[in-house]
Short mmCIF file of C-alpha atoms in Angstrom, two decimals:
data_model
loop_
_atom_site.label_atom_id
_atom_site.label_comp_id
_atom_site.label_asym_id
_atom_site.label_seq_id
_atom_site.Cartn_x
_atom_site.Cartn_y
_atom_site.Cartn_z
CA UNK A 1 85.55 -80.61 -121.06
CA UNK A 2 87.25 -83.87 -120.04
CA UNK A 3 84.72 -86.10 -119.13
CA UNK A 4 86.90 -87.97 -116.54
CA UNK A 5 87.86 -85.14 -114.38
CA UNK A 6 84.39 -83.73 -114.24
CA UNK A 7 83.44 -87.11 -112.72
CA UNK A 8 86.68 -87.07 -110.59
CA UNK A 9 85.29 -83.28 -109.63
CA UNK A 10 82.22 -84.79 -108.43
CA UNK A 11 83.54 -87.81 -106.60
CA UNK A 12 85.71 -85.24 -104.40
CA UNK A 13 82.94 -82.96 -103.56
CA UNK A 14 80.84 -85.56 -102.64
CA UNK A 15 83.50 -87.11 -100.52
CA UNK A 16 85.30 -83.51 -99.32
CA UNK A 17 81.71 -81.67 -99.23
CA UNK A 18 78.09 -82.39 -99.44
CA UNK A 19 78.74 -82.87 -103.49
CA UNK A 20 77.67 -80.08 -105.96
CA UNK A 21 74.72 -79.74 -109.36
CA UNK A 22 76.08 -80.25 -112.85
CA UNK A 23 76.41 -75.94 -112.71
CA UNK A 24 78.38 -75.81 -109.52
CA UNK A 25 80.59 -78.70 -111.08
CA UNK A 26 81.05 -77.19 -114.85
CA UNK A 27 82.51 -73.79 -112.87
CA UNK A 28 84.94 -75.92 -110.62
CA UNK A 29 86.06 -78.55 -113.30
CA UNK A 30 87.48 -75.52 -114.79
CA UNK A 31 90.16 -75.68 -112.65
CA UNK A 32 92.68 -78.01 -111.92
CA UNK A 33 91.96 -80.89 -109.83
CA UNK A 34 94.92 -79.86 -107.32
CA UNK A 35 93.61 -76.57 -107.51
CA UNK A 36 90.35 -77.65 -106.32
CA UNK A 37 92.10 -79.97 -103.28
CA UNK A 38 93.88 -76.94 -102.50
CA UNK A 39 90.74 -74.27 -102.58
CA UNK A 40 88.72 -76.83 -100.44
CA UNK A 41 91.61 -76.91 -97.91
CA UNK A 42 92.50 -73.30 -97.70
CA UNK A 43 89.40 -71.36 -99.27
CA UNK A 44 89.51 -67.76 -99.42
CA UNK A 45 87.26 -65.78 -96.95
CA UNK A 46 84.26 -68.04 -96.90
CA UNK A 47 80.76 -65.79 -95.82
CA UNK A 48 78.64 -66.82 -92.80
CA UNK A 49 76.02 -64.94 -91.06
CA UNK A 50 76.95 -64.19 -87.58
CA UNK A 51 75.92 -66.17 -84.95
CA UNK A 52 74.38 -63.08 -83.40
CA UNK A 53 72.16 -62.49 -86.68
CA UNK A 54 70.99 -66.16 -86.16
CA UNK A 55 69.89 -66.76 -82.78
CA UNK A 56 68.12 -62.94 -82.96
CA UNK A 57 65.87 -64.03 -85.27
CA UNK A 58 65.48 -67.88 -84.29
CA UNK A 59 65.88 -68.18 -80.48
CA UNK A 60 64.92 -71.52 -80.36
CA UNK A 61 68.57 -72.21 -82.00
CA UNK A 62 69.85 -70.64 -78.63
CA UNK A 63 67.26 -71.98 -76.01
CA UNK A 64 69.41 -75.43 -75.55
CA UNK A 65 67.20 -76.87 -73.20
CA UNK A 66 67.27 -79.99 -75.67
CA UNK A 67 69.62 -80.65 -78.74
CA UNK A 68 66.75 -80.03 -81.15
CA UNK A 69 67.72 -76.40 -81.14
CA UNK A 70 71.52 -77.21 -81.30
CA UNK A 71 70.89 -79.56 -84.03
CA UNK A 72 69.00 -77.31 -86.30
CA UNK A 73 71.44 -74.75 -85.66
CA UNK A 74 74.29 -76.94 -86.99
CA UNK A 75 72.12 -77.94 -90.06
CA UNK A 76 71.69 -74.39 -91.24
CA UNK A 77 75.62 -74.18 -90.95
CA UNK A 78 75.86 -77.53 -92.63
CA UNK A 79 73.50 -76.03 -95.77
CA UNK A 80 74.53 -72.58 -95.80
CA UNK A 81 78.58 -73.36 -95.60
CA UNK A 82 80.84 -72.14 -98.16
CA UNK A 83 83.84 -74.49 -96.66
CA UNK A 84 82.02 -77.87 -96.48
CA UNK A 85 85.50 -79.48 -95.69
CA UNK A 86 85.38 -77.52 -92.29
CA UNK A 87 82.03 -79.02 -91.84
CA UNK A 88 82.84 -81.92 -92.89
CA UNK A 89 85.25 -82.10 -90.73
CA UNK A 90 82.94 -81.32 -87.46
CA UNK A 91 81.11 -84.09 -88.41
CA UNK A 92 83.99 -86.52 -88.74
CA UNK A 93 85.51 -85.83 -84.88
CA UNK A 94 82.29 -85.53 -83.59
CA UNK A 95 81.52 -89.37 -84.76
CA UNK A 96 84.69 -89.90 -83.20
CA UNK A 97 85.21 -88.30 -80.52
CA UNK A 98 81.43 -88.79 -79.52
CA UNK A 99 79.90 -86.54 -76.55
CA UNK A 100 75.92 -86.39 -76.14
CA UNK A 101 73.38 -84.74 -74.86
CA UNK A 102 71.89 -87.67 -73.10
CA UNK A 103 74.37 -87.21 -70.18
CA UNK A 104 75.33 -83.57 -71.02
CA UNK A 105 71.77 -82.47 -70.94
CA UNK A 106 72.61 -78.85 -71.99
CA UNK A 107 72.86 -77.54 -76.31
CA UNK A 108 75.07 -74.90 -75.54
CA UNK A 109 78.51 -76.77 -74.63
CA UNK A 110 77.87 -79.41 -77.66
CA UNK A 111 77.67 -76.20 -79.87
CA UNK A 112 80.93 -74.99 -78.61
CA UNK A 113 82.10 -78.35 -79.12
CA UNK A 114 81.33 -78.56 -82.47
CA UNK A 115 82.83 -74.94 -82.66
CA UNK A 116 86.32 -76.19 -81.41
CA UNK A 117 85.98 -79.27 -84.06
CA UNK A 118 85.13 -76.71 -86.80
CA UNK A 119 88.00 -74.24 -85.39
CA UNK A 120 90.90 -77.08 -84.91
CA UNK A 121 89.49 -80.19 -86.78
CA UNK A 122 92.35 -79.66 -89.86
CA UNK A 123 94.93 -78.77 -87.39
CA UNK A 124 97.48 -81.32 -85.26
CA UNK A 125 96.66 -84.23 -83.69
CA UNK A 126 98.00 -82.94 -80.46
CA UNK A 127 96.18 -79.47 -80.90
CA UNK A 128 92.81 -81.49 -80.76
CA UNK A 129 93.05 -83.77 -78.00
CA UNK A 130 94.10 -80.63 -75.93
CA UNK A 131 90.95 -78.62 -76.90
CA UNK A 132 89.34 -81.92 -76.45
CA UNK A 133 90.82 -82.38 -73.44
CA UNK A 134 89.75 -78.82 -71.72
CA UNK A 135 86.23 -79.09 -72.95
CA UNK A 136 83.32 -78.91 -70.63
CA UNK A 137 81.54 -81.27 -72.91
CA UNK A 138 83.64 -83.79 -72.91
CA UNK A 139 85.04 -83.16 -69.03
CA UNK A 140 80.65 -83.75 -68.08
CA UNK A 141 80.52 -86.53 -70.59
CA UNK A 142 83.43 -89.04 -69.65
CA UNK A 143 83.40 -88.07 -65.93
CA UNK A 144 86.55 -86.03 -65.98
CA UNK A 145 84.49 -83.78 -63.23
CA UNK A 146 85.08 -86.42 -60.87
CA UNK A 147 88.63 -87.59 -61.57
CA UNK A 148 90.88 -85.91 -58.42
CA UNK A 149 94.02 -86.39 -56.83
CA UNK A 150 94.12 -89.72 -54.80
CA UNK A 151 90.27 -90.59 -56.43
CA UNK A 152 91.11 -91.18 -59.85
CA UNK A 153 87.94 -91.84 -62.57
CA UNK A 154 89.58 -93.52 -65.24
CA UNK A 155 86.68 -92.79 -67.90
CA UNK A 156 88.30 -90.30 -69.81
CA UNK A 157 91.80 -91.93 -69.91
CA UNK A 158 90.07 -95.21 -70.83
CA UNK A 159 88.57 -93.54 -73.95
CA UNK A 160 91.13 -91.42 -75.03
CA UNK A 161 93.35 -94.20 -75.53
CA UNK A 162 90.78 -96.87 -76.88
CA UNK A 163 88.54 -94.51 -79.22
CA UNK A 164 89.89 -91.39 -79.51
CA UNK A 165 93.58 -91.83 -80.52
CA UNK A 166 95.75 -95.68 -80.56
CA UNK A 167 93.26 -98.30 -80.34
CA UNK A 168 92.63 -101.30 -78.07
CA UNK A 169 95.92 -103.42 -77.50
CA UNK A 170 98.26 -100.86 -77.84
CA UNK A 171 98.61 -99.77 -73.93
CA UNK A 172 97.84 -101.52 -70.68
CA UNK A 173 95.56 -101.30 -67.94
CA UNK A 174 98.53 -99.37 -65.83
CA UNK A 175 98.51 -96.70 -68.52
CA UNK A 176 95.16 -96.25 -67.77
CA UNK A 177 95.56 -95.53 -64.59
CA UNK A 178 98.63 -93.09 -64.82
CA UNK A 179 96.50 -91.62 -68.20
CA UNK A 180 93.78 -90.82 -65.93
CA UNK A 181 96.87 -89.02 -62.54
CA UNK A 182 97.77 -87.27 -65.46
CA UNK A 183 94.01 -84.95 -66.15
CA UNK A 184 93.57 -84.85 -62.59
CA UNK A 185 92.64 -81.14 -61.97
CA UNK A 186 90.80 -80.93 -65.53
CA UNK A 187 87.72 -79.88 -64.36
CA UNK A 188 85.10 -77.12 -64.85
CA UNK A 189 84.90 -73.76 -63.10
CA UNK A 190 80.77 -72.90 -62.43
CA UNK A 191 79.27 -76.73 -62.41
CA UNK A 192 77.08 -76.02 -59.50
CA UNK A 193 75.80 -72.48 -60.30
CA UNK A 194 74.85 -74.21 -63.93
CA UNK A 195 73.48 -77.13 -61.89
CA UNK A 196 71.39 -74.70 -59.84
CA UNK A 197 70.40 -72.56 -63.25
CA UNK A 198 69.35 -76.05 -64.83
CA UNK A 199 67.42 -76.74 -61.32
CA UNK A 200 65.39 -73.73 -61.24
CA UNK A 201 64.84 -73.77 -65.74
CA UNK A 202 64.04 -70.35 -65.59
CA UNK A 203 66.67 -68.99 -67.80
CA UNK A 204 64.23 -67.89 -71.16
CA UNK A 205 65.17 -67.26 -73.97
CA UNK A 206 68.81 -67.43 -73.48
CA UNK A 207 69.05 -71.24 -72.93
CA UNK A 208 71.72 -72.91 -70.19
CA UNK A 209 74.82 -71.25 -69.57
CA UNK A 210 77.92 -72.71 -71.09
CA UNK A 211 80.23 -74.07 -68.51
CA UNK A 212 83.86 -72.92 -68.27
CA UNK A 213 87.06 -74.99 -68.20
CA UNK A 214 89.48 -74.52 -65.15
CA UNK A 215 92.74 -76.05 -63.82
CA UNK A 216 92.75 -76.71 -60.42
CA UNK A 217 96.34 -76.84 -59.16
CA UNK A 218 95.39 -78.57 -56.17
CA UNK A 219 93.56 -81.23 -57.39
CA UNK A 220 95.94 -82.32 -59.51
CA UNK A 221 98.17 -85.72 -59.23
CA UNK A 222 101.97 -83.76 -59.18
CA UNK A 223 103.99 -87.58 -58.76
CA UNK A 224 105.94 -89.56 -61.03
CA UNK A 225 103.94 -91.46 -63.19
CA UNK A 226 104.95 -94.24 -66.01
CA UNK A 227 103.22 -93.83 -69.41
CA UNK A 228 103.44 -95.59 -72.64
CA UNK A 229 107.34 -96.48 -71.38
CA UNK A 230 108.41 -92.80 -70.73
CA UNK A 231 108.55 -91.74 -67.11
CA UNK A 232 108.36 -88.11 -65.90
CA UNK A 233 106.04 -85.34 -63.58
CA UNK A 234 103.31 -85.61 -66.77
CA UNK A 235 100.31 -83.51 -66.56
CA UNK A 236 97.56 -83.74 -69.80
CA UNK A 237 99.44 -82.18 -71.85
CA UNK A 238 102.73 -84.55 -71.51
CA UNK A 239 100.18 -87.55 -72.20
CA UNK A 240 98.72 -86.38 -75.47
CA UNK A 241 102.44 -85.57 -76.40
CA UNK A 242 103.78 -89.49 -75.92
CA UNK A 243 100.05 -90.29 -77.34
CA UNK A 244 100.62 -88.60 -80.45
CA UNK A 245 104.03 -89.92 -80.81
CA UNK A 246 102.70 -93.76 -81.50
CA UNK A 247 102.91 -95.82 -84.51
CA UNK A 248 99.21 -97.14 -83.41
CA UNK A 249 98.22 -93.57 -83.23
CA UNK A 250 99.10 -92.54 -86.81
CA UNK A 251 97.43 -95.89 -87.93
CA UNK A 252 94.38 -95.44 -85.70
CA UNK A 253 93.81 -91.56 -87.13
CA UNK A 254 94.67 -92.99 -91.02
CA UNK A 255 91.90 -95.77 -90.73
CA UNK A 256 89.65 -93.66 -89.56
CA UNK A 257 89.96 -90.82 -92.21
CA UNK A 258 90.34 -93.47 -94.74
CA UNK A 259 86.83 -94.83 -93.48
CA UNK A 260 85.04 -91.48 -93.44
CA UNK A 261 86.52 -90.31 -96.59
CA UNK A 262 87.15 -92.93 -98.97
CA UNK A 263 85.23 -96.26 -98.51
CA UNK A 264 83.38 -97.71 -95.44
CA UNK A 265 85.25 -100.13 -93.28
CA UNK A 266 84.17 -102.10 -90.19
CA UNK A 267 82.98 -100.50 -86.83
CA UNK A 268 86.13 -99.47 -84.83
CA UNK A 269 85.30 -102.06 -81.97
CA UNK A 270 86.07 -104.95 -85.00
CA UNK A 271 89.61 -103.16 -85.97
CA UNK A 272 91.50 -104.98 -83.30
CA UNK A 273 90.58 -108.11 -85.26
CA UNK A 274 89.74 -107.15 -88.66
CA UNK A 275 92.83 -105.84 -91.20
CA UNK A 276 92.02 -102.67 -93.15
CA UNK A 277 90.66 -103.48 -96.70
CA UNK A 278 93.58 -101.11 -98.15
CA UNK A 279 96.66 -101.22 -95.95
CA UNK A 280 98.92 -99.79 -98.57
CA UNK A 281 96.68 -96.31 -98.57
CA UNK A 282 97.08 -96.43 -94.45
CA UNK A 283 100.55 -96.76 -94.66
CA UNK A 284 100.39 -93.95 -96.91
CA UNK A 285 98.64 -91.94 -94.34
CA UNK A 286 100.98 -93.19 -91.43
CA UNK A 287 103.88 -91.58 -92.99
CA UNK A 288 102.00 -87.88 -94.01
CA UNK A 289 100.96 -88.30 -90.36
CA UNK A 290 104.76 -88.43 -88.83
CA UNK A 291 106.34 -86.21 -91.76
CA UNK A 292 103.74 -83.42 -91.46
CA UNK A 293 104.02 -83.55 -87.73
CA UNK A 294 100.49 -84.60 -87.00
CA UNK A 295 98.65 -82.70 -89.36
CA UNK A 296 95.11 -83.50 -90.48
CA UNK A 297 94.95 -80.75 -93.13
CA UNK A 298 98.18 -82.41 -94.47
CA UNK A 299 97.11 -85.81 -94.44
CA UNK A 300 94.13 -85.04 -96.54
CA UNK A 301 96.34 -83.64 -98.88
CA UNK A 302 97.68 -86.65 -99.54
CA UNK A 303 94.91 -88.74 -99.44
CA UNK A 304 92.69 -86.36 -101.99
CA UNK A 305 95.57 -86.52 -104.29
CA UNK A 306 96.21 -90.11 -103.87
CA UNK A 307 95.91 -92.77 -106.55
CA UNK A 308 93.10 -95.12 -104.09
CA UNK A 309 90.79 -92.01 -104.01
CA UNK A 310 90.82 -90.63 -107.43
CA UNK A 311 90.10 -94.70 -108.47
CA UNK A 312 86.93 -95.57 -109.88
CA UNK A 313 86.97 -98.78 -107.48
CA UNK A 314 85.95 -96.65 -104.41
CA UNK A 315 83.24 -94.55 -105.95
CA UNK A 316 79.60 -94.98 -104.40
CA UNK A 317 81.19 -97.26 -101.81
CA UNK A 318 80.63 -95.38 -98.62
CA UNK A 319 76.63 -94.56 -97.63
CA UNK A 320 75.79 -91.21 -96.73
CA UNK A 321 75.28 -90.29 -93.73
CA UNK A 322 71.51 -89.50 -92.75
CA UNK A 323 73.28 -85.39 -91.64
CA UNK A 324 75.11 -85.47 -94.84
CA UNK A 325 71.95 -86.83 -97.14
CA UNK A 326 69.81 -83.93 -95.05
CA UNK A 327 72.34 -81.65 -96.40
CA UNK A 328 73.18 -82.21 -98.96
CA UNK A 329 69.63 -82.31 -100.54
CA UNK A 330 68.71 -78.87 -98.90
CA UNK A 331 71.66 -77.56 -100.85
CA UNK A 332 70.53 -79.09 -103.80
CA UNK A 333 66.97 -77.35 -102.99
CA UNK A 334 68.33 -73.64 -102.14
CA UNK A 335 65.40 -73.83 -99.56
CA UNK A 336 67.74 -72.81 -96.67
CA UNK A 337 69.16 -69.34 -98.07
CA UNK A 338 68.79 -67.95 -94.70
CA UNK A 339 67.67 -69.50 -91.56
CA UNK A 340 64.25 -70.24 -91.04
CA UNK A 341 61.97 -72.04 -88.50
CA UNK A 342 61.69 -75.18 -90.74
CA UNK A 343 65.35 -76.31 -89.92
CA UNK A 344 63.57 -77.88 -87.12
CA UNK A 345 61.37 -79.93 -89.08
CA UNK A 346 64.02 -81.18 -91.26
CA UNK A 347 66.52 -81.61 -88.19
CA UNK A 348 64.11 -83.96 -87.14
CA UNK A 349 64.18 -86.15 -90.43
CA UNK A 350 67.93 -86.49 -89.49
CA UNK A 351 66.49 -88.21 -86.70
CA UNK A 352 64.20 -90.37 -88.01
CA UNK A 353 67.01 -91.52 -90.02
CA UNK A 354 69.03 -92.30 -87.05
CA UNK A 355 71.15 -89.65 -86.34
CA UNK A 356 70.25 -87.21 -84.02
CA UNK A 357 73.07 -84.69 -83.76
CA UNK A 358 74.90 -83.84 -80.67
CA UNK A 359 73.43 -87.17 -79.44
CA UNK A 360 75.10 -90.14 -80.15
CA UNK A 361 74.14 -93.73 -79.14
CA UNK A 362 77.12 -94.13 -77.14
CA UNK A 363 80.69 -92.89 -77.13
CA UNK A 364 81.36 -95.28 -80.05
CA UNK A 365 79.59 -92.53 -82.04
CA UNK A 366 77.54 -93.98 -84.56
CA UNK A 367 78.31 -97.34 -86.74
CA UNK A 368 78.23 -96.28 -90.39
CA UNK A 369 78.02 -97.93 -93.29
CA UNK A 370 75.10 -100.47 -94.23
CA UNK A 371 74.33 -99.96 -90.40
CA UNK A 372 72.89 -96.44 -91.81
CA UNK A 373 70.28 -98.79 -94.33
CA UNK A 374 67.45 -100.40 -92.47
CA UNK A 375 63.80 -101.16 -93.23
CA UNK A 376 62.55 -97.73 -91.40
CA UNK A 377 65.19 -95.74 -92.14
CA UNK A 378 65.87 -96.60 -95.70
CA UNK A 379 61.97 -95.90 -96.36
CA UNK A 380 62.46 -92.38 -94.62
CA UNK A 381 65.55 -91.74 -96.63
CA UNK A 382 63.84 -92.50 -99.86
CA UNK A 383 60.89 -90.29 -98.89
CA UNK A 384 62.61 -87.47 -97.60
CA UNK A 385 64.56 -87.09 -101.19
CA UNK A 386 61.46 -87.96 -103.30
CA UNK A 387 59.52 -85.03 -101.68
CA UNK A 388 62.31 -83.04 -101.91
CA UNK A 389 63.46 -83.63 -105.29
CA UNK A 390 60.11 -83.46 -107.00
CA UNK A 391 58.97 -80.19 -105.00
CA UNK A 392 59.29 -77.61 -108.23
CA UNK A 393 58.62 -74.51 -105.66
CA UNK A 394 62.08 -74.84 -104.23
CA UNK A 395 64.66 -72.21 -105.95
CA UNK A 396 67.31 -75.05 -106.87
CA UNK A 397 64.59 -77.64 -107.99
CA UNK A 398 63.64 -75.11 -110.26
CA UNK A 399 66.69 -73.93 -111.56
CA UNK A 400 67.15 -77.67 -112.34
CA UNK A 401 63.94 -78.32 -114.27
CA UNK A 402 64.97 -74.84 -116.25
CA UNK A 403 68.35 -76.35 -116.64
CA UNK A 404 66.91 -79.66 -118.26
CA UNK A 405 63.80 -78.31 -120.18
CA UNK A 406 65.40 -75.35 -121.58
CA UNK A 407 67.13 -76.79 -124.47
CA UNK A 408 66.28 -74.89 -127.38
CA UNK A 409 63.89 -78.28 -128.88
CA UNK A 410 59.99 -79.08 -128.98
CA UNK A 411 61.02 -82.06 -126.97
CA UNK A 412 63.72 -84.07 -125.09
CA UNK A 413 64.26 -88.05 -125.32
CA UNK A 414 64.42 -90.50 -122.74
CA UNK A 415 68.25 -91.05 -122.91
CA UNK A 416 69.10 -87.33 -122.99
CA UNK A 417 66.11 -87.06 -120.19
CA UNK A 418 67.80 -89.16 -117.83
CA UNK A 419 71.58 -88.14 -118.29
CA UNK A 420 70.50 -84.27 -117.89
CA UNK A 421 69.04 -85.44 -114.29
CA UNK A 422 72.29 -87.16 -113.08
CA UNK A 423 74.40 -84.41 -114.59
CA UNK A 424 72.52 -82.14 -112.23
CA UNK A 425 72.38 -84.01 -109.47
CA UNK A 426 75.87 -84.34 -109.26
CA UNK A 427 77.28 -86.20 -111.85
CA UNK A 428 75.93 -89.69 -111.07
CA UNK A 429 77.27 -92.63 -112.28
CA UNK A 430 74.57 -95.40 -111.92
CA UNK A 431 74.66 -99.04 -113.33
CA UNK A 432 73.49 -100.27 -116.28
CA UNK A 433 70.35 -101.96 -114.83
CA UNK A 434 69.78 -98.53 -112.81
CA UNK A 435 69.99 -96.52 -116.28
CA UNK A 436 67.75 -98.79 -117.46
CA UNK A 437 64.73 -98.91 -115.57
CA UNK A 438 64.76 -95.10 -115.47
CA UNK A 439 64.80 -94.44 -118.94
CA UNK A 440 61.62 -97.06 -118.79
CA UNK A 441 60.21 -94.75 -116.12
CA UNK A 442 61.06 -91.64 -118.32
CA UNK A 443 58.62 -94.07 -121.05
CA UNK A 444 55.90 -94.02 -119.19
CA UNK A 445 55.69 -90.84 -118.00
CA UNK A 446 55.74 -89.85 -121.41
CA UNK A 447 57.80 -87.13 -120.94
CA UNK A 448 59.35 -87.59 -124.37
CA UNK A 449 56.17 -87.04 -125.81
CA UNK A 450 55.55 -83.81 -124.42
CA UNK A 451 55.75 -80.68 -126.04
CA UNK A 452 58.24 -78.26 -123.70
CA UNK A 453 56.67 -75.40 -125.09
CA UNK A 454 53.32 -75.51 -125.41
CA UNK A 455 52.51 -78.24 -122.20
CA UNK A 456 55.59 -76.37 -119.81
CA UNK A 457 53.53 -76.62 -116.95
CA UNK A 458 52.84 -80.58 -117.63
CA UNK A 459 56.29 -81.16 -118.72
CA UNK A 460 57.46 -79.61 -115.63
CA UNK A 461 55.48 -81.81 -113.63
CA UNK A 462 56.71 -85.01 -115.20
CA UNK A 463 60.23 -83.85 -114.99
CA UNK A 464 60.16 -83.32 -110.89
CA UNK A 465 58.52 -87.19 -110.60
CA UNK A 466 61.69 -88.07 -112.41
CA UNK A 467 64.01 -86.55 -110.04
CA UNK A 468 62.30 -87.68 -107.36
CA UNK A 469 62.68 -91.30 -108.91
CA UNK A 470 66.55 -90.37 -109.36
CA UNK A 471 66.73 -89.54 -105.65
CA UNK A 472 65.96 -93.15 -104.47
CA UNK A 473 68.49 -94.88 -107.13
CA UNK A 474 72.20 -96.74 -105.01
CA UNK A 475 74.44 -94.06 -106.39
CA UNK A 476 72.65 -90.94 -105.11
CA UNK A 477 72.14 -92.80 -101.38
CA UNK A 478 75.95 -93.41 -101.48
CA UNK A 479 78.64 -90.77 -102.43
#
């Protein structure tokens, strides 16, 4: 096998998915590594249980009084997926186009929100911010509710244009206002009979009611309005048209998927200020942008297949996300086959990472990078994979240690020890000084020592403080 793709392999499923074990990797380093772009972009019939299937035997998963239940419902979709770039993807627009359930105050609209994301989040440009536009998430979150004819609330408009598509500097404070005419009559059908449900919290086991978008003809701002230089009758739709249309918009939308998918970059509040660390790959992804006619699934394309991603230079430079560590360690472990009443539990270890799901700090969404690594949640980071890791009753922990142990020998040295344990946890790649003081840990465990025969149970024991140890190193924290 070539050595180079394998790695390559693993860098994209880290980066495209929630990465793989050295048996899901040997299986899809078999194939081409366009092939593999191409099966993570289009994959053929993926399997989910049903929603139904889920929520009828966990009901706390529909009871959305809070977003624990929301959130533990998206991690089982998160482990169990067999299209993590679909996922992925939900995760991406939902750091960016941030709604939460401190002002929403209801599970069941963020889960249809994450629904659209998972639904539309590889289609257009345009196609999103008009789902995004017509949901009753967002509509509750940035005020949209009380934007009418003659009493504009320029919330929504304000954020569309500064965080969700072009960028501060690239319109004016009269765009704005005409953004904001323009999704006048955007508004939600039921609000008070879900206000008066949410009043009375008598609604068991169901959770809240979802609300419903509706157009209201007569609230809406019919005059001529001036946007972005183009004048005309616009309604929503027109603006996300002009919107899309932007040079800022295409570079906006690159940087961010260059960010999320290929190395961290500054918090989007610093862009205005700070140039991107690659502009050549954004101005790669500007022009797949306008020749693809706004097309996310196209501009990944590109950018998988690029020369900047498949370099060495940006592996293990992007931190992983507490959601996507979570994750991608419970798909490591195989604990999660169906869903069970534990997702809560680890939902909550999301949390303590700092990221609770469906409840950002702010519409910013969440600052990523080192801004993940702190003194609390670094040491629950480290924990949570140590426990995991070295917990031998989990199906996947064991068909590691089988994996590792089972090779045919009395016994198994230090150096082939330690690059068994990255092999199946993905294919690591660690620094010298990393390799080093784990093959001094492998030493002193005296694993080497041990004979995998007649001491299994001992060697086996030995083996999962290893991995636990190989959990905590740079590389596996990063992707």
């Amino acid at each position: 096998m070539d050595n180079e793709k394998y790695l390559l392999t693993a860098h994209l499923m880290r980066r495209a998915g929630f990465g793989a074990t050295g048996l899901g990797l040997s299986k899809l380093a078999e194939e081409e590594y366009e092939n593999i772009v191409e099966g993570l972009l289009s994959p053929t019939a993926p399997k989910a249980i049903e929603d139904a299937l889920v929520r009828r035997y966990h009901p706390d998963q529909s009871v959305t009084h809070d977003s624990t239940g929301a959130g533990s419902y998206w991690l089982y979709r998160l482990v169990s997926t067999e299209d993590p770039l679909r996922e992925k993807m939900a995760l991406f627009w939902h750091n960016i186009l941030a709604t939460g359930y401190a002002k929403v105050t209801n599970g069941k609209p963020l889960t249809d929100q994450s629904r659209m994301f998972r639904n539309y989040g590889l289609g257009t440009l345009d196609e999103i911010l008009l789902h995004l536009s017509r949901d009753p998430a967002m509509i509750i979150w940035l005020d949209n509710i009380d934007n009418h004819n003659e009493s504009i609330n320029e919330n929504y408009g304000r954020e569309l244009l500064e965080l969700f598509s072009m960028g501060v500097g690239n319109y004016t404070e009269e765009d704005i206002k005409e953004c904001a005419r323009a999704f006048t009559g955007w508004t939600i059908a039921n609000a008070d009979y879900i206000k008066q449900l949410a009043l009375r919290n008598s609604i068991m086991p169901y959770g809240k009611l979802a609300w419903r978008y509706e157009y209201d003809p007569d609230d809406h701002d019919g005059g001529e309005k001036t946007f972005l230089g183009e004048t005309g009758d616009f309604d929503g739709g027109d603006i996300i048209r002009i919107i899309c249309k932007q040079e800022s918009t295409a570079r906006f939308i690159s940087r961010h998927l260059y960010h999320f998918f290929v190395a961290d970059e500054p918090p989007v509040t610093q862009w205005p200020y700070m140039p991107p660390q690659d502009p050549e790959a954004i101005n790669i992804l500007e022009k797949a942008y306008f020749e693809n006619n706004y097309n996310i699934k196209e501009m990944l394309r590109v950018l998988f297949n690029s020369d900047f991603f498949k370099s060495k230079a940006c592996r293990y430079k992007k931190i992983k996300s507490p959601a996507e560590l979570v994750a991608g360690i419970l798909r490591i472990t195989e604990e999660f086959d169906v869903p069970r009443i534990e997702l809560s539990e680890r939902n909550s270890q999301i949390s303590f990472m700092g990221q609770q799901l469906f409840n950002p700090p702010s519409v910013e969404g969440w600052h990523q990078g080192l801004e993940w690594i702190e003194t609390g949640s670094l040491t629950e980071r480290v924990s949570f994979v140590s426990k995991q890791l070295g917990d031998t009753s989990k199906p996947g922990i064991k068909k590691i240690v089988n994996n590792i142990l089972d090779n045919g020998e009395e016994r198994i040295t230090s150096e082939s020890c330690v690059d068994r344990c990255l092999d199946e946890l993905g294919a690591l790649e660690v620094s010298q000084s990393i390799r080093e003081t784990l093959l001094e840990f492998v030493d002193e465990t005296g694993l080497s020592k041990t004979n995998l025969s007649a001491d299994r149970h001992l060697a086996e024991k030995k083996l999962s403080t290893i991995l636990s140890v190989v959990g905590s190193t740079p590389e596996f924290q990063r992707s």
